[in-house]
């Protein structure tokens, strides 16, 4: 009994001026209701029936922290149980009916009956305290900055959900749980970002401010900061290139999730606009990573001159993607082709023009990189290339010799000859889809 009363330092709430009189009475009412607390009496318990007591506490900034709302852990357990039950209720196709039924189930439950005795002001007070405990219980938050960020995010989630359902504005435990379930994908993404980069919590906390009406933007802010920090990296050495690619791989799952269609349905129009800008810049950074992997990592490491040239043009690609990351734009694609041609020409010194084998290796690397850019970014499924892009690609694919037109390998290098009938048949068909 004592363990239940003092779980998460629940007894501390009765000391000092931590709670209003109404919430103190709520504390006592819940304690007196053994059914709501889920207490069962065991007569003459045997040794095997006796449980090992576990010390429950919150840890914030490395220090133990007591709960803020009376029996918040028990309220959350009750809400989780009701949410699982609501899964089997008949609801509308959009799933919103489940949320309304869930909130109604909690409101009509025995445990929630104790909240009916509170004034409107006391209910708001409990909601604010419960929100803090809920976040600490559900998300394993480690710092005060993270708690501040997630508190703002959850207030935005609750507000957006209630507005979309036409519900009365109310910060109740049921609405907090419903919002957390509905926006779980975005909250999980924010958790993932802070797990990868804990220091970002402070930056997001500083940048985000109070908004009316409240709206969740914290995940978008964090994603934007991650990509902007990547954009500021340099690629002037092999080590820096490895760091760049490693960071891209680290962030890739997070960004892929955020760019998915399900994620977009949870975002407001303003958030979608920011998300599209982030995606454009991220794809630009992916182009740079692709250049590094296809070319810089594959050049002969013993050839210092070639290695230096690869790094030089890697930097040029990074500069291009920083300024104009949209590879669906014909201007950007033309500039990328110019950089590749420049690298292709410079890889041979004047004294070694006859060393065609080395140039062929570089050309193959560049062709591989260019083909990935075209297939993955210019002609990606569900995306329409910019004006002039298809014409430019056709000009690279088809060469004219008088009245005779011949297809060749898709390459930015005009001297290449195509010996692959597979490439000749597939690429024109793909390009014709956009005509």
Tab-separated table of C-alpha atoms in Angstrom:
chain	number	residue	atom	x	y	z
A	1	UNK	CA	0.000	0.000	0.000
A	2	UNK	CA	2.784	2.408	0.899
A	3	UNK	CA	4.570	1.628	-2.361
A	4	UNK	CA	1.424	2.551	-4.309
A	5	UNK	CA	0.921	5.749	-2.311
A	6	UNK	CA	4.495	6.928	-2.810
A	7	UNK	CA	5.275	5.702	-6.309
A	8	UNK	CA	7.179	8.420	-8.169
A	9	UNK	CA	7.338	10.316	-4.825
A	10	UNK	CA	3.569	10.791	-4.927
A	11	UNK	CA	3.472	11.516	-1.169
A	12	UNK	CA	5.682	14.566	-1.661
A	13	UNK	CA	2.748	16.301	-3.351
A	14	UNK	CA	1.064	16.686	0.038
A	15	UNK	CA	3.940	18.697	1.452
A	16	UNK	CA	4.401	22.428	0.995
A	17	UNK	CA	2.273	24.313	-1.512
A	18	UNK	CA	2.693	21.985	-4.464
A	19	UNK	CA	-1.035	21.454	-5.021
A	20	UNK	CA	-4.208	23.489	-4.632
A	21	UNK	CA	-6.779	22.368	-2.059
A	22	UNK	CA	-8.913	20.825	-4.797
A	23	UNK	CA	-6.065	18.632	-6.060
A	24	UNK	CA	-5.138	17.594	-2.516
A	25	UNK	CA	-8.727	16.418	-2.057
A	26	UNK	CA	-8.465	14.607	-5.411
A	27	UNK	CA	-5.307	12.889	-4.116
A	28	UNK	CA	-7.192	11.660	-1.035
A	29	UNK	CA	-10.311	10.645	-3.008
A	30	UNK	CA	-8.290	8.478	-5.390
A	31	UNK	CA	-6.413	6.907	-2.476
A	32	UNK	CA	-9.710	6.065	-0.777
A	33	UNK	CA	-10.982	4.359	-3.938
A	34	UNK	CA	-9.186	1.011	-3.898
A	35	UNK	CA	-11.001	-0.071	-7.063
A	36	UNK	CA	-9.698	2.900	-9.036
A	37	UNK	CA	-6.200	2.293	-7.703
A	38	UNK	CA	-6.394	-1.350	-8.737
A	39	UNK	CA	-5.518	-2.617	-5.259
A	40	UNK	CA	-6.229	-6.241	-4.402
A	41	UNK	CA	-6.048	-7.721	-0.945
A	42	UNK	CA	-4.236	-11.040	-0.574
A	43	UNK	CA	-5.137	-13.042	2.528
A	44	UNK	CA	-2.157	-14.742	4.220
A	45	UNK	CA	0.230	-14.239	1.303
A	46	UNK	CA	2.826	-16.910	0.791
A	47	UNK	CA	6.452	-16.098	0.158
A	48	UNK	CA	5.970	-16.627	-3.590
A	49	UNK	CA	3.083	-14.105	-3.624
A	50	UNK	CA	5.171	-11.311	-2.189
A	51	UNK	CA	6.439	-8.956	-4.878
A	52	UNK	CA	9.833	-7.334	-4.907
A	53	UNK	CA	9.202	-3.609	-4.583
A	54	UNK	CA	10.714	-1.489	-7.321
A	55	UNK	CA	11.732	2.100	-6.677
A	56	UNK	CA	9.934	4.228	-9.265
A	57	UNK	CA	11.204	7.737	-9.921
A	58	UNK	CA	11.754	10.252	-12.701
A	59	UNK	CA	15.289	11.225	-13.667
A	60	UNK	CA	15.749	14.683	-15.176
A	61	UNK	CA	19.162	16.246	-15.819
A	62	UNK	CA	20.665	13.403	-13.797
A	63	UNK	CA	18.610	14.115	-10.668
A	64	UNK	CA	15.549	12.393	-9.223
A	65	UNK	CA	12.350	14.344	-9.733
A	66	UNK	CA	8.969	13.711	-8.038
A	67	UNK	CA	5.737	13.457	-9.995
A	68	UNK	CA	3.691	16.642	-10.467
A	69	UNK	CA	0.127	15.243	-10.634
A	70	UNK	CA	-1.569	12.966	-8.053
A	71	UNK	CA	-1.381	9.301	-9.092
A	72	UNK	CA	-0.425	10.262	-12.658
A	73	UNK	CA	1.114	6.840	-13.272
A	74	UNK	CA	-2.183	5.168	-12.396
A	75	UNK	CA	-4.165	7.549	-14.615
A	76	UNK	CA	-1.854	6.727	-17.519
A	77	UNK	CA	-2.239	2.969	-16.960
A	78	UNK	CA	-6.009	3.413	-16.999
A	79	UNK	CA	-5.828	5.438	-20.213
A	80	UNK	CA	-3.633	2.818	-21.897
A	81	UNK	CA	-6.169	0.150	-20.999
A	82	UNK	CA	-9.048	2.200	-22.417
A	83	UNK	CA	-7.075	2.923	-25.587
A	84	UNK	CA	-6.486	-0.779	-26.178
A	85	UNK	CA	-10.198	-1.443	-25.680
A	86	UNK	CA	-11.116	1.319	-28.140
A	87	UNK	CA	-9.261	-0.549	-30.879
A	88	UNK	CA	-12.162	-2.977	-31.135
A	89	UNK	CA	-14.917	-0.350	-31.212
A	90	UNK	CA	-16.722	0.270	-34.538
A	91	UNK	CA	-15.539	3.645	-35.876
A	92	UNK	CA	-15.530	5.696	-39.064
A	93	UNK	CA	-12.939	5.025	-41.764
A	94	UNK	CA	-10.905	8.126	-40.892
A	95	UNK	CA	-10.384	6.797	-37.362
A	96	UNK	CA	-11.498	10.013	-35.653
A	97	UNK	CA	-14.476	8.261	-34.093
A	98	UNK	CA	-12.131	6.118	-32.049
A	99	UNK	CA	-10.650	9.199	-30.387
A	100	UNK	CA	-14.042	10.629	-29.444
A	101	UNK	CA	-15.196	7.269	-28.076
A	102	UNK	CA	-11.955	6.915	-26.132
A	103	UNK	CA	-12.355	10.358	-24.532
A	104	UNK	CA	-15.978	9.550	-23.710
A	105	UNK	CA	-14.990	6.208	-22.156
A	106	UNK	CA	-12.515	7.911	-19.854
A	107	UNK	CA	-14.949	10.681	-18.917
A	108	UNK	CA	-17.542	8.091	-17.891
A	109	UNK	CA	-15.099	5.834	-16.036
A	110	UNK	CA	-15.017	5.412	-12.263
A	111	UNK	CA	-11.540	6.913	-11.983
A	112	UNK	CA	-12.524	10.006	-13.977
A	113	UNK	CA	-15.561	10.591	-11.744
A	114	UNK	CA	-13.216	12.068	-9.147
A	115	UNK	CA	-12.258	14.797	-11.621
A	116	UNK	CA	-15.881	15.920	-11.933
A	117	UNK	CA	-15.616	17.408	-8.441
A	118	UNK	CA	-12.867	19.794	-9.543
A	119	UNK	CA	-13.454	23.341	-10.713
A	120	UNK	CA	-12.496	24.299	-14.270
A	121	UNK	CA	-9.359	26.005	-12.973
A	122	UNK	CA	-8.371	22.930	-10.955
A	123	UNK	CA	-8.903	20.655	-13.965
A	124	UNK	CA	-6.568	22.848	-16.003
A	125	UNK	CA	-4.037	22.724	-13.162
A	126	UNK	CA	-4.215	18.938	-13.086
A	127	UNK	CA	-3.932	18.761	-16.887
A	128	UNK	CA	-0.752	20.837	-16.853
A	129	UNK	CA	0.789	18.705	-14.100
A	130	UNK	CA	-0.334	15.470	-15.752
A	131	UNK	CA	1.153	16.519	-19.099
A	132	UNK	CA	4.592	16.809	-17.507
A	133	UNK	CA	4.323	13.405	-15.831
A	134	UNK	CA	2.894	11.807	-18.970
A	135	UNK	CA	5.859	12.970	-21.034
A	136	UNK	CA	8.334	11.706	-18.444
A	137	UNK	CA	6.533	8.368	-18.258
A	138	UNK	CA	5.966	7.836	-21.973
A	139	UNK	CA	8.997	9.356	-23.679
A	140	UNK	CA	11.830	8.799	-21.201
A	141	UNK	CA	12.869	12.447	-21.398
A	142	UNK	CA	16.320	13.133	-19.950
A	143	UNK	CA	16.699	16.934	-19.760
A	144	UNK	CA	14.736	20.050	-18.830
A	145	UNK	CA	15.215	21.403	-22.361
A	146	UNK	CA	13.678	18.249	-23.831
A	147	UNK	CA	10.776	18.483	-21.370
A	148	UNK	CA	10.114	22.105	-22.371
A	149	UNK	CA	10.213	21.241	-26.074
A	150	UNK	CA	7.914	18.222	-25.747
A	151	UNK	CA	5.502	20.150	-23.512
A	152	UNK	CA	5.090	22.785	-26.225
A	153	UNK	CA	4.820	20.084	-28.864
A	154	UNK	CA	2.112	18.207	-26.969
A	155	UNK	CA	0.096	21.373	-26.333
A	156	UNK	CA	0.189	21.926	-30.083
A	157	UNK	CA	-0.865	18.318	-30.738
A	158	UNK	CA	-3.826	18.567	-28.354
A	159	UNK	CA	-4.943	21.875	-29.870
A	160	UNK	CA	-4.656	20.636	-33.474
A	161	UNK	CA	-6.510	17.406	-32.700
A	162	UNK	CA	-9.371	19.138	-30.884
A	163	UNK	CA	-9.696	21.731	-33.650
A	164	UNK	CA	-9.817	19.046	-36.357
A	165	UNK	CA	-12.565	17.181	-34.458
A	166	UNK	CA	-14.513	20.303	-33.502
A	167	UNK	CA	-14.104	19.454	-29.818
A	168	UNK	CA	-14.115	21.865	-26.905
A	169	UNK	CA	-10.641	23.039	-25.896
A	170	UNK	CA	-9.664	21.067	-22.812
A	171	UNK	CA	-6.334	19.897	-21.395
A	172	UNK	CA	-7.505	16.638	-19.856
A	173	UNK	CA	-5.601	13.354	-19.393
A	174	UNK	CA	-7.737	11.682	-22.071
A	175	UNK	CA	-7.013	14.345	-24.687
A	176	UNK	CA	-3.309	14.264	-23.845
A	177	UNK	CA	-3.233	10.500	-24.393
A	178	UNK	CA	-5.312	10.750	-27.596
A	179	UNK	CA	-3.046	13.444	-29.037
A	180	UNK	CA	0.056	11.413	-28.184
A	181	UNK	CA	-1.371	8.382	-30.006
A	182	UNK	CA	-2.584	10.399	-33.008
A	183	UNK	CA	0.713	12.268	-33.461
A	184	UNK	CA	2.921	9.346	-32.382
A	185	UNK	CA	4.857	9.356	-35.660
A	186	UNK	CA	5.909	12.991	-35.260
A	187	UNK	CA	6.675	12.638	-31.548
A	188	UNK	CA	8.768	9.527	-32.226
A	189	UNK	CA	10.712	11.417	-34.877
A	190	UNK	CA	11.459	14.211	-32.417
A	191	UNK	CA	12.585	11.612	-29.852
A	192	UNK	CA	14.827	9.988	-32.456
A	193	UNK	CA	16.445	13.315	-33.363
A	194	UNK	CA	17.181	14.146	-29.718
A	195	UNK	CA	18.586	10.647	-29.245
A	196	UNK	CA	20.990	11.246	-32.132
A	197	UNK	CA	21.731	14.869	-31.227
A	198	UNK	CA	20.793	15.679	-27.599
A	199	UNK	CA	22.247	19.195	-27.890
A	200	UNK	CA	19.543	20.127	-30.409
A	201	UNK	CA	16.921	20.222	-27.642
A	202	UNK	CA	18.374	23.475	-26.322
A	203	UNK	CA	18.379	25.042	-29.798
A	204	UNK	CA	14.791	24.006	-30.509
A	205	UNK	CA	13.727	25.227	-27.078
A	206	UNK	CA	15.280	28.642	-27.787
A	207	UNK	CA	13.918	28.971	-31.313
A	208	UNK	CA	10.374	27.823	-30.670
A	209	UNK	CA	8.050	30.314	-29.027
A	210	UNK	CA	4.465	30.589	-27.908
A	211	UNK	CA	2.016	30.321	-30.791
A	212	UNK	CA	-1.676	31.115	-30.982
A	213	UNK	CA	-3.365	28.838	-31.664
A	214	UNK	CA	-0.837	26.248	-30.449
A	215	UNK	CA	0.652	24.129	-33.230
A	216	UNK	CA	3.254	21.392	-33.229
A	217	UNK	CA	6.319	22.568	-35.147
A	218	UNK	CA	9.114	21.278	-32.928
A	219	UNK	CA	9.864	18.206	-35.054
A	220	UNK	CA	10.038	20.358	-38.191
A	221	UNK	CA	12.394	22.791	-36.447
A	222	UNK	CA	14.643	19.929	-35.320
A	223	UNK	CA	14.688	18.334	-38.780
A	224	UNK	CA	15.562	21.668	-40.349
A	225	UNK	CA	18.429	22.183	-37.906
A	226	UNK	CA	19.810	18.705	-38.641
A	227	UNK	CA	19.870	19.346	-42.389
A	228	UNK	CA	21.229	22.891	-42.024
A	229	UNK	CA	24.077	21.590	-39.864
A	230	UNK	CA	24.842	18.981	-42.520
A	231	UNK	CA	24.875	21.696	-45.168
A	232	UNK	CA	27.589	23.551	-43.234
A	233	UNK	CA	29.982	20.585	-43.225
A	234	UNK	CA	33.072	20.725	-45.439
A	235	UNK	CA	34.417	18.017	-47.754
A	236	UNK	CA	38.018	19.117	-48.271
A	237	UNK	CA	39.662	15.905	-47.055
A	238	UNK	CA	39.055	12.164	-47.084
A	239	UNK	CA	38.248	12.265	-43.367
A	240	UNK	CA	35.726	15.070	-43.821
A	241	UNK	CA	34.081	13.146	-46.654
A	242	UNK	CA	33.784	10.069	-44.451
A	243	UNK	CA	32.266	12.209	-41.692
A	244	UNK	CA	29.793	13.699	-44.170
A	245	UNK	CA	28.638	10.310	-45.463
A	246	UNK	CA	28.430	8.867	-41.934
A	247	UNK	CA	26.211	11.741	-40.828
A	248	UNK	CA	23.962	11.287	-43.855
A	249	UNK	CA	23.546	7.590	-43.055
A	250	UNK	CA	22.850	8.420	-39.403
A	251	UNK	CA	20.079	10.890	-40.236
A	252	UNK	CA	18.631	9.042	-43.245
A	253	UNK	CA	16.021	6.915	-41.367
A	254	UNK	CA	14.724	9.995	-39.552
A	255	UNK	CA	14.398	12.046	-42.724
A	256	UNK	CA	12.866	9.181	-44.735
A	257	UNK	CA	10.158	8.823	-42.102
A	258	UNK	CA	9.429	12.551	-42.137
A	259	UNK	CA	9.108	12.640	-45.931
A	260	UNK	CA	6.570	9.794	-46.007
A	261	UNK	CA	2.945	10.348	-46.981
A	262	UNK	CA	1.588	9.288	-43.588
A	263	UNK	CA	3.776	11.894	-41.908
A	264	UNK	CA	2.497	14.602	-44.243
A	265	UNK	CA	-1.120	13.921	-43.280
A	266	UNK	CA	-0.224	14.892	-39.701
A	267	UNK	CA	1.264	18.262	-40.697
A	268	UNK	CA	-0.399	21.647	-41.116
A	269	UNK	CA	-0.025	23.554	-44.422
A	270	UNK	CA	2.689	25.780	-42.941
A	271	UNK	CA	4.611	22.752	-41.649
A	272	UNK	CA	4.294	21.059	-45.041
A	273	UNK	CA	5.818	24.101	-46.712
A	274	UNK	CA	8.804	23.969	-44.356
A	275	UNK	CA	9.062	20.200	-44.782
A	276	UNK	CA	9.248	20.563	-48.569
A	277	UNK	CA	12.108	23.061	-48.219
A	278	UNK	CA	13.927	20.673	-45.873
A	279	UNK	CA	13.435	17.789	-48.310
A	280	UNK	CA	14.829	19.826	-51.211
A	281	UNK	CA	17.975	20.698	-49.241
A	282	UNK	CA	18.332	17.125	-47.951
A	283	UNK	CA	18.151	15.719	-51.476
A	284	UNK	CA	20.887	18.164	-52.425
A	285	UNK	CA	23.050	16.789	-49.628
A	286	UNK	CA	22.276	13.255	-50.858
A	287	UNK	CA	23.649	14.271	-54.255
A	288	UNK	CA	26.895	15.343	-52.569
A	289	UNK	CA	27.048	12.076	-50.607
A	290	UNK	CA	26.493	10.165	-53.836
A	291	UNK	CA	29.400	12.006	-55.505
A	292	UNK	CA	31.632	11.169	-52.557
A	293	UNK	CA	30.693	7.484	-52.615
A	294	UNK	CA	30.844	7.049	-56.391
A	295	UNK	CA	33.956	9.095	-57.078
A	296	UNK	CA	36.010	10.356	-54.132
A	297	UNK	CA	35.992	6.994	-52.339
A	298	UNK	CA	36.828	5.105	-55.548
A	299	UNK	CA	39.717	7.083	-57.010
A	300	UNK	CA	43.202	5.670	-56.577
A	301	UNK	CA	44.297	6.760	-53.104
A	302	UNK	CA	47.940	6.513	-54.141
A	303	UNK	CA	47.407	9.109	-56.872
A	304	UNK	CA	47.593	12.320	-54.852
A	305	UNK	CA	46.831	14.544	-57.845
A	306	UNK	CA	43.686	12.638	-58.782
A	307	UNK	CA	42.595	12.520	-55.168
A	308	UNK	CA	43.051	16.284	-54.876
A	309	UNK	CA	41.005	16.870	-58.034
A	310	UNK	CA	38.189	14.634	-56.759
A	311	UNK	CA	38.044	16.564	-53.483
A	312	UNK	CA	38.103	19.873	-55.361
A	313	UNK	CA	35.095	18.922	-57.466
A	314	UNK	CA	33.346	17.389	-54.471
A	315	UNK	CA	33.542	20.824	-52.885
A	316	UNK	CA	32.118	22.352	-56.080
A	317	UNK	CA	29.188	19.933	-55.889
A	318	UNK	CA	28.596	20.881	-52.254
A	319	UNK	CA	28.638	24.589	-53.142
A	320	UNK	CA	26.155	23.965	-55.947
A	321	UNK	CA	23.795	21.970	-53.731
A	322	UNK	CA	23.992	24.593	-50.992
A	323	UNK	CA	22.863	27.284	-53.410
A	324	UNK	CA	20.537	25.306	-55.686
A	325	UNK	CA	19.672	21.837	-54.328
A	326	UNK	CA	16.771	21.116	-56.719
A	327	UNK	CA	18.214	18.678	-59.262
A	328	UNK	CA	14.837	18.655	-61.032
A	329	UNK	CA	15.724	22.170	-62.190
A	330	UNK	CA	17.343	22.278	-65.617
A	331	UNK	CA	19.759	25.024	-64.528
A	332	UNK	CA	21.018	22.961	-61.581
A	333	UNK	CA	21.374	19.843	-63.715
A	334	UNK	CA	23.313	21.755	-66.361
A	335	UNK	CA	25.695	23.128	-63.721
A	336	UNK	CA	26.184	19.617	-62.318
A	337	UNK	CA	27.039	18.369	-65.806
A	338	UNK	CA	29.554	21.192	-66.252
A	339	UNK	CA	31.277	20.247	-62.987
A	340	UNK	CA	31.503	16.603	-64.087
A	341	UNK	CA	32.940	17.570	-67.471
A	342	UNK	CA	35.450	19.852	-65.793
A	343	UNK	CA	36.550	17.036	-63.472
A	344	UNK	CA	36.638	14.597	-66.376
A	345	UNK	CA	38.961	16.878	-68.353
A	346	UNK	CA	41.204	17.882	-65.455
A	347	UNK	CA	41.816	14.328	-64.318
A	348	UNK	CA	44.356	14.024	-67.139
A	349	UNK	CA	47.470	16.156	-67.053
A	350	UNK	CA	48.782	17.568	-70.325
A	351	UNK	CA	51.692	15.164	-70.211
A	352	UNK	CA	49.450	12.147	-69.693
A	353	UNK	CA	46.682	12.671	-72.244
A	354	UNK	CA	47.442	9.232	-73.638
A	355	UNK	CA	46.499	7.533	-70.381
A	356	UNK	CA	42.936	6.789	-71.526
A	357	UNK	CA	42.512	3.885	-69.177
A	358	UNK	CA	42.600	6.154	-66.163
A	359	UNK	CA	40.157	8.549	-67.748
A	360	UNK	CA	37.822	5.671	-68.541
A	361	UNK	CA	37.721	4.701	-64.868
A	362	UNK	CA	36.821	8.258	-63.896
A	363	UNK	CA	34.225	8.438	-66.669
A	364	UNK	CA	32.581	5.245	-65.462
A	365	UNK	CA	32.430	6.612	-61.915
A	366	UNK	CA	30.916	9.865	-63.160
A	367	UNK	CA	28.407	8.040	-65.386
A	368	UNK	CA	27.343	5.880	-62.458
A	369	UNK	CA	26.861	8.959	-60.292
A	370	UNK	CA	24.988	10.858	-63.034
A	371	UNK	CA	22.668	7.916	-63.717
A	372	UNK	CA	21.773	7.735	-60.015
A	373	UNK	CA	21.046	11.483	-59.927
A	374	UNK	CA	18.734	11.176	-62.950
A	375	UNK	CA	16.894	8.045	-61.820
A	376	UNK	CA	16.687	8.866	-58.117
A	377	UNK	CA	16.175	12.601	-58.089
A	378	UNK	CA	15.212	13.910	-61.574
A	379	UNK	CA	12.774	11.140	-62.532
A	380	UNK	CA	11.709	9.916	-59.094
A	381	UNK	CA	8.269	8.326	-58.852
A	382	UNK	CA	5.462	10.771	-58.139
A	383	UNK	CA	7.638	13.814	-58.941
A	384	UNK	CA	7.500	15.899	-62.116
A	385	UNK	CA	10.842	17.133	-63.476
A	386	UNK	CA	11.277	20.839	-64.085
A	387	UNK	CA	10.787	22.508	-67.442
A	388	UNK	CA	13.500	21.578	-69.918
A	389	UNK	CA	14.891	18.645	-67.914
A	390	UNK	CA	13.385	15.922	-70.166
A	391	UNK	CA	14.585	17.754	-73.298
A	392	UNK	CA	18.071	18.045	-71.834
A	393	UNK	CA	18.177	14.337	-70.987
A	394	UNK	CA	16.919	13.404	-74.471
A	395	UNK	CA	19.702	15.508	-75.994
A	396	UNK	CA	22.203	13.498	-73.970
A	397	UNK	CA	20.581	10.193	-74.925
A	398	UNK	CA	20.121	10.779	-78.667
A	399	UNK	CA	22.894	11.961	-80.992
A	400	UNK	CA	22.311	13.256	-84.515
A	401	UNK	CA	24.610	12.631	-87.461
A	402	UNK	CA	22.997	14.410	-90.366
A	403	UNK	CA	19.572	12.841	-90.858
A	404	UNK	CA	20.529	9.781	-88.815
A	405	UNK	CA	19.687	9.726	-85.092
A	406	UNK	CA	21.382	7.260	-82.792
A	407	UNK	CA	20.851	6.499	-79.120
A	408	UNK	CA	23.773	6.251	-76.756
A	409	UNK	CA	24.443	5.681	-73.073
A	410	UNK	CA	22.954	8.351	-70.829
A	411	UNK	CA	26.061	10.317	-69.972
A	412	UNK	CA	27.088	13.948	-69.637
A	413	UNK	CA	30.141	13.190	-71.807
A	414	UNK	CA	29.407	13.678	-75.490
A	415	UNK	CA	32.187	11.395	-76.748
A	416	UNK	CA	30.758	8.221	-75.151
A	417	UNK	CA	29.330	5.508	-77.416
A	418	UNK	CA	26.545	3.229	-76.262
A	419	UNK	CA	27.014	-0.514	-76.622
A	420	UNK	CA	24.057	-1.514	-74.441
A	421	UNK	CA	20.696	-2.212	-76.164
A	422	UNK	CA	19.040	-2.478	-72.735
A	423	UNK	CA	19.880	1.110	-71.904
A	424	UNK	CA	18.735	2.206	-75.358
A	425	UNK	CA	15.302	0.649	-75.004
A	426	UNK	CA	14.495	1.454	-71.378
A	427	UNK	CA	15.593	5.063	-70.932
A	428	UNK	CA	13.701	6.550	-73.910
A	429	UNK	CA	10.505	4.878	-72.688
A	430	UNK	CA	11.046	6.309	-69.212
A	431	UNK	CA	11.646	9.809	-70.566
A	432	UNK	CA	8.610	9.628	-72.867
A	433	UNK	CA	6.373	9.279	-69.798
A	434	UNK	CA	7.119	12.915	-69.022
A	435	UNK	CA	6.513	14.254	-72.551
